[in-house]
GROMACS .gro file of C-alpha atoms in nm:
model
  252
    1TRP     CA    1  10.500  19.013  -4.944
    2ASP     CA    2  10.762  19.140  -4.689
    3GLU     CA    3  10.854  18.799  -4.590
    4THR     CA    4  11.014  18.787  -4.941
    5HIS     CA    5  11.209  19.110  -4.841
    6PHE     CA    6  11.320  19.044  -4.519
    7GLY     CA    7  11.379  18.674  -4.543
    8LYS     CA    8  11.598  18.745  -4.861
    9MET     CA    9  11.824  19.007  -4.645
   10GLY     CA   10  11.862  18.726  -4.378
   11SER     CA   11  11.997  18.510  -4.645
   12TYR     CA   12  12.255  18.775  -4.713
   13TYR     CA   13  12.398  18.796  -4.398
   14ILE     CA   14  12.417  18.428  -4.389
   15ASN     CA   15  12.587  18.416  -4.709
   16ARG     CA   16  12.813  18.740  -4.586
   17THR     CA   17  12.677  18.916  -4.900
   18PHE     CA   18  12.666  19.316  -4.902
   19PHE     CA   19  12.331  19.512  -4.965
   20PHE     CA   20  12.183  19.821  -4.907
   21ASP     CA   21  11.847  19.898  -4.738
   22VAL     CA   22  11.661  20.174  -4.603
   23HIS     CA   23  11.645  20.027  -4.271
   24PRO     CA   24  11.880  19.988  -3.993
   25PRO     CA   25  12.047  19.652  -3.988
   26LEU     CA   26  11.951  19.493  -3.647
   27GLY     CA   27  11.628  19.338  -3.721
   28LYS     CA   28  11.772  19.156  -4.029
   29MET     CA   29  12.075  19.061  -3.857
   30LEU     CA   30  11.842  18.881  -3.588
   31ILE     CA   31  11.670  18.716  -3.860
   32GLY     CA   32  11.955  18.604  -4.040
   33LEU     CA   33  12.106  18.467  -3.695
   34ALA     CA   34  11.796  18.304  -3.625
   35GLY     CA   35  11.777  18.117  -3.942
   36TYR     CA   36  12.188  18.028  -3.931
   37LEU     CA   37  12.119  17.859  -3.567
   38SER     CA   38  11.842  17.673  -3.677
   39GLY     CA   39  12.003  17.538  -3.996
   40TYR     CA   40  11.887  17.744  -4.295
   41ASP     CA   41  12.179  17.765  -4.516
   42GLY     CA   42  12.078  18.068  -4.696
   43THR     CA   43  12.014  17.922  -5.051
   44PHE     CA   44  11.662  18.015  -5.094
   45ALA     CA   45  11.593  18.265  -5.357
   46PHE     CA   46  11.331  18.461  -5.238
   47GLN     CA   47  11.201  18.556  -5.588
   48LYS     CA   48  10.811  18.617  -5.528
   49PRO     CA   49  10.581  18.595  -5.252
   50GLY     CA   50  10.422  18.259  -5.216
   51ASP     CA   51  10.710  18.062  -5.347
   52ARG     CA   52  10.720  17.705  -5.167
   53TYR     CA   53  11.013  17.674  -4.904
   54GLU     CA   54  11.020  17.303  -4.987
   55HIS     CA   55  11.340  17.155  -4.819
   56HIS     CA   56  11.482  17.490  -4.691
   57ASN     CA   57  11.424  17.538  -4.312
   58TYR     CA   58  11.239  17.846  -4.267
   59VAL     CA   59  11.061  17.734  -3.935
   60GLY     CA   60  11.364  17.907  -3.722
   61MET     CA   61  11.294  18.252  -3.887
   62ARG     CA   62  10.927  18.255  -3.860
   63GLY     CA   63  10.969  18.092  -3.515
   64PHE     CA   64  11.210  18.384  -3.390
   65CYS     CA   65  10.945  18.615  -3.504
   66ALA     CA   66  10.645  18.466  -3.351
   67PHE     CA   67  10.829  18.419  -2.998
   68LEU     CA   68  10.898  18.792  -2.996
   69GLY     CA   69  10.559  18.876  -3.088
   70SER     CA   70  10.412  18.620  -2.809
   71CYS     CA   71  10.616  18.847  -2.568
   72LEU     CA   72  10.397  19.144  -2.642
   73VAL     CA   73  10.118  19.005  -2.427
   74PRO     CA   74  10.346  18.986  -2.087
   75PHE     CA   75  10.478  19.321  -2.181
   76ALA     CA   76  10.151  19.484  -2.216
   77TYR     CA   77  10.016  19.288  -1.901
   78LEU     CA   78  10.274  19.397  -1.666
   79THR     CA   79  10.317  19.750  -1.810
   80VAL     CA   80   9.941  19.833  -1.755
   81LEU     CA   81   9.956  19.637  -1.393
   82GLU     CA   82  10.202  19.850  -1.301
   83LEU     CA   83  10.050  20.163  -1.424
   84SER     CA   84   9.685  20.085  -1.304
   85LYS     CA   85   9.762  19.848  -1.045
   86SER     CA   86   9.448  19.689  -1.137
   87LEU     CA   87   9.454  19.328  -1.235
   88PRO     CA   88   9.133  19.325  -1.439
   89ALA     CA   89   9.270  19.606  -1.644
   90ALA     CA   90   9.601  19.416  -1.713
   91LEU     CA   91   9.430  19.090  -1.806
   92LEU     CA   92   9.203  19.270  -2.035
   93THR     CA   93   9.506  19.444  -2.211
   94ALA     CA   94   9.646  19.104  -2.238
   95PHE     CA   95   9.359  18.935  -2.397
   96ILE     CA   96   9.311  19.222  -2.647
   97LEU     CA   97   9.644  19.156  -2.810
   98ILE     CA   98   9.608  18.776  -2.762
   99PHE     CA   99   9.271  18.805  -2.987
  100ASP     CA  100   9.415  19.077  -3.202
  101THR     CA  101   9.392  18.955  -3.573
  102GLY     CA  102   9.690  19.207  -3.676
  103CYS     CA  103   9.907  19.135  -3.404
  104LEU     CA  104   9.886  18.745  -3.476
  105THR     CA  105   9.908  18.797  -3.844
  106LEU     CA  106  10.258  19.030  -3.818
  107SER     CA  107  10.383  18.785  -3.581
  108GLN     CA  108  10.366  18.463  -3.778
  109TYR     CA  109  10.624  18.547  -4.070
  110ILE     CA  110  10.944  18.679  -4.134
  111LEU     CA  111  10.902  19.031  -4.062
  112LEU     CA  112  11.048  19.319  -3.874
  113ASP     CA  113  10.719  19.458  -3.712
  114PRO     CA  114  10.716  19.208  -3.447
  115ILE     CA  115  11.107  19.250  -3.377
  116LEU     CA  116  11.029  19.633  -3.366
  117MET     CA  117  10.725  19.580  -3.152
  118PHE     CA  118  10.931  19.356  -2.889
  119PHE     CA  119  11.176  19.659  -2.848
  120LEU     CA  120  10.906  19.933  -2.831
  121MET     CA  121  10.685  19.762  -2.547
  122GLY     CA  122  11.016  19.653  -2.378
  123ALA     CA  123  11.140  20.028  -2.382
  124VAL     CA  124  10.787  20.120  -2.261
  125LEU     CA  125  10.775  19.848  -1.970
  126SER     CA  126  11.139  19.927  -1.856
  127MET     CA  127  11.053  20.302  -1.818
  128VAL     CA  128  10.746  20.233  -1.624
  129LYS     CA  129  10.920  19.993  -1.417
  130CYS     CA  130  11.231  20.227  -1.382
  131ASN     CA  131  10.955  20.509  -1.257
  132THR     CA  132  10.841  20.279  -0.972
  133CYS     CA  133  11.192  20.286  -0.842
  134ALA     CA  134  11.209  20.655  -0.811
  135ASP     CA  135  11.197  20.630  -0.429
  136ARG     CA  136  11.510  20.456  -0.398
  137PRO     CA  137  11.743  20.623  -0.689
  138PHE     CA  138  12.082  20.441  -0.779
  139SER     CA  139  11.974  20.142  -0.648
  140THR     CA  140  12.039  19.805  -0.815
  141SER     CA  141  11.707  19.773  -0.970
  142TRP     CA  142  11.696  20.140  -1.055
  143TRP     CA  143  12.033  20.096  -1.266
  144PHE     CA  144  11.896  19.798  -1.412
  145TRP     CA  145  11.564  19.933  -1.515
  146LEU     CA  146  11.706  20.269  -1.644
  147SER     CA  147  12.006  20.068  -1.827
  148LEU     CA  148  11.735  19.822  -1.997
  149THR     CA  149  11.547  20.114  -2.103
  150GLY     CA  150  11.866  20.217  -2.289
  151VAL     CA  151  11.944  19.903  -2.467
  152ASN     CA  152  11.554  19.877  -2.572
  153LEU     CA  153  11.573  20.227  -2.741
  154ALA     CA  154  11.884  20.113  -2.923
  155GLY     CA  155  11.715  19.790  -3.046
  156ALA     CA  156  11.390  20.006  -3.146
  157MET     CA  157  11.606  20.245  -3.340
  158GLY     CA  158  11.791  19.957  -3.489
  159VAL     CA  159  11.502  19.770  -3.642
  160LYS     CA  160  11.347  20.066  -3.822
  161PHE     CA  161  11.380  20.453  -3.759
  162VAL     CA  162  11.003  20.469  -3.639
  163GLY     CA  163  11.168  20.355  -3.322
  164LEU     CA  164  11.230  20.757  -3.266
  165PHE     CA  165  10.844  20.762  -3.160
  166VAL     CA  166  10.952  20.588  -2.834
  167VAL     CA  167  11.272  20.753  -2.780
  168LEU     CA  168  11.054  21.082  -2.774
  169LEU     CA  169  10.801  20.887  -2.534
  170VAL     CA  170  11.101  20.821  -2.301
  171GLY     CA  171  11.238  21.160  -2.362
  172LEU     CA  172  10.951  21.361  -2.245
  173ASN     CA  173  10.905  21.121  -1.935
  174THR     CA  174  11.257  21.206  -1.847
  175ILE     CA  175  11.254  21.569  -1.895
  176CYS     CA  176  10.944  21.560  -1.673
  177ASP     CA  177  11.128  21.357  -1.404
  178LEU     CA  178  11.418  21.597  -1.404
  179TRP     CA  179  11.207  21.865  -1.358
  180ASP     CA  180  11.028  21.734  -1.055
  181LEU     CA  181  11.370  21.691  -0.924
  182LEU     CA  182  11.516  22.017  -0.987
  183GLY     CA  183  11.196  22.158  -0.784
  184ASN     CA  184  11.287  21.949  -0.502
  185LEU     CA  185  11.425  22.193  -0.240
  186SER     CA  186  11.528  21.907  -0.024
  187LEU     CA  187  11.771  21.779  -0.321
  188SER     CA  188  12.111  21.916  -0.353
  189LEU     CA  189  12.244  22.031  -0.702
  190VAL     CA  190  12.521  21.768  -0.667
  191MET     CA  191  12.247  21.509  -0.632
  192PHE     CA  192  12.054  21.642  -0.928
  193GLY     CA  193  12.365  21.660  -1.149
  194LYS     CA  194  12.412  21.265  -1.072
  195HIS     CA  195  12.059  21.201  -1.170
  196LEU     CA  196  12.126  21.402  -1.501
  197LEU     CA  197  12.456  21.210  -1.549
  198ALA     CA  198  12.282  20.886  -1.493
  199ARG     CA  199  12.021  20.973  -1.738
  200VAL     CA  200  12.271  21.071  -2.013
  201LEU     CA  201  12.485  20.763  -1.962
  202CYS     CA  202  12.184  20.526  -1.969
  203LEU     CA  203  11.952  20.693  -2.224
  204ILE     CA  204  12.192  20.867  -2.457
  205VAL     CA  205  12.522  20.743  -2.446
  206LEU     CA  206  12.443  20.347  -2.416
  207PRO     CA  207  12.193  20.354  -2.705
  208LEU     CA  208  12.433  20.558  -2.936
  209ALA     CA  209  12.719  20.318  -2.854
  210LEU     CA  210  12.492  20.027  -2.912
  211TYR     CA  211  12.359  20.155  -3.235
  212MET     CA  212  12.707  20.223  -3.376
  213ALA     CA  213  12.796  19.860  -3.258
  214MET     CA  214  12.538  19.723  -3.493
  215PHE     CA  215  12.648  19.886  -3.776
  216ALA     CA  216  13.027  19.768  -3.683
  217VAL     CA  217  12.894  19.420  -3.693
  218HIS     CA  218  12.714  19.482  -4.000
  219PHE     CA  219  12.993  19.620  -4.195
  220ALA     CA  220  13.223  19.348  -4.025
  221VAL     CA  221  12.985  19.037  -4.161
  222LEU     CA  222  12.899  19.164  -4.513
  223ASN     CA  223  13.244  19.133  -4.691
  224LYS     CA  224  13.141  19.026  -4.995
  225SER     CA  225  13.037  19.183  -5.301
  226GLY     CA  226  12.656  19.187  -5.349
  227PRO     CA  227  12.377  19.404  -5.488
  228GLY     CA  228  12.476  19.711  -5.264
  229ASP     CA  229  12.795  19.769  -5.396
  230GLY     CA  230  12.676  20.075  -5.600
  231PHE     CA  231  12.552  20.292  -5.342
  232PHE     CA  232  12.906  20.334  -5.202
  233SER     CA  233  13.210  20.462  -5.278
  234SER     CA  234  13.477  20.292  -5.534
  235ALA     CA  235  13.722  20.302  -5.198
  236PHE     CA  236  13.451  20.111  -4.986
  237GLN     CA  237  13.413  19.850  -5.271
  238SER     CA  238  13.760  19.793  -5.282
  239GLN     CA  239  13.708  19.636  -4.967
  240LEU     CA  240  13.425  19.375  -5.069
  241ILE     CA  241  13.571  19.028  -5.172
  242GLY     CA  242  13.448  18.945  -5.518
  243ASN     CA  243  13.414  19.326  -5.644
  244ASN     CA  244  13.609  19.422  -5.929
  245LEU     CA  245  13.764  19.667  -5.749
  246HIS     CA  246  13.857  19.441  -5.464
  247ASN     CA  247  14.245  19.528  -5.361
  248VAL     CA  248  14.274  19.781  -5.649
  249SER     CA  249  14.565  20.025  -5.615
  250VAL     CA  250  14.401  20.340  -5.696
  251PRO     CA  251  14.520  20.708  -5.617
  252GLU     CA  252  14.335  20.856  -5.309
   0.00000   0.00000   0.00000
């Protein structure tokens, strides 16, 4: 059912047709990019669920979602292994996901769910990895995992707003981490300030910058008139190619 919805939006990106949707743009942009790179020309109508694709090349979009869904297994394995240091526990977690019918089903169609889960679990894994580097702060690996956590937070928020939950999780983890550092009497206030600034840069500024960049790309790509015009002002519509107001001179 939803494949009809998000596949059509992937076509809108390929055709550069403006549309409006309740979800942020990243997931649909990635679906459109996967279709474009795999030879899909954006001409399939996506009128109703179950329509045959026939000669249209849909495999790239489904394959992209399936690949991201398959990444959940190693993400879960590595996260549990890092937290528990138990190989049997990590293997059990991986096998639970491998044989989970819901995970398999969500990952084989053109949906936002595998993309969202990829960034959610990527953020958790990055956070856990960063915590293990706490004994060597400001090292290359510490900066890498902290920055990657911020990138994954932006990705999760950029696919669906439900990504806020992983932002909350990372935020609580960061607050606990900073509270412990503040209580460490051997740590100077200057060093604590550096820790605070690093987290503000990587977990707030970086995700916000990436999130805004997604919308910049979204509006730059979708420059032709489409079904989403009516949700926006006449001034905005005048910038869309093919709109009745395109390049019309009107009083401000």
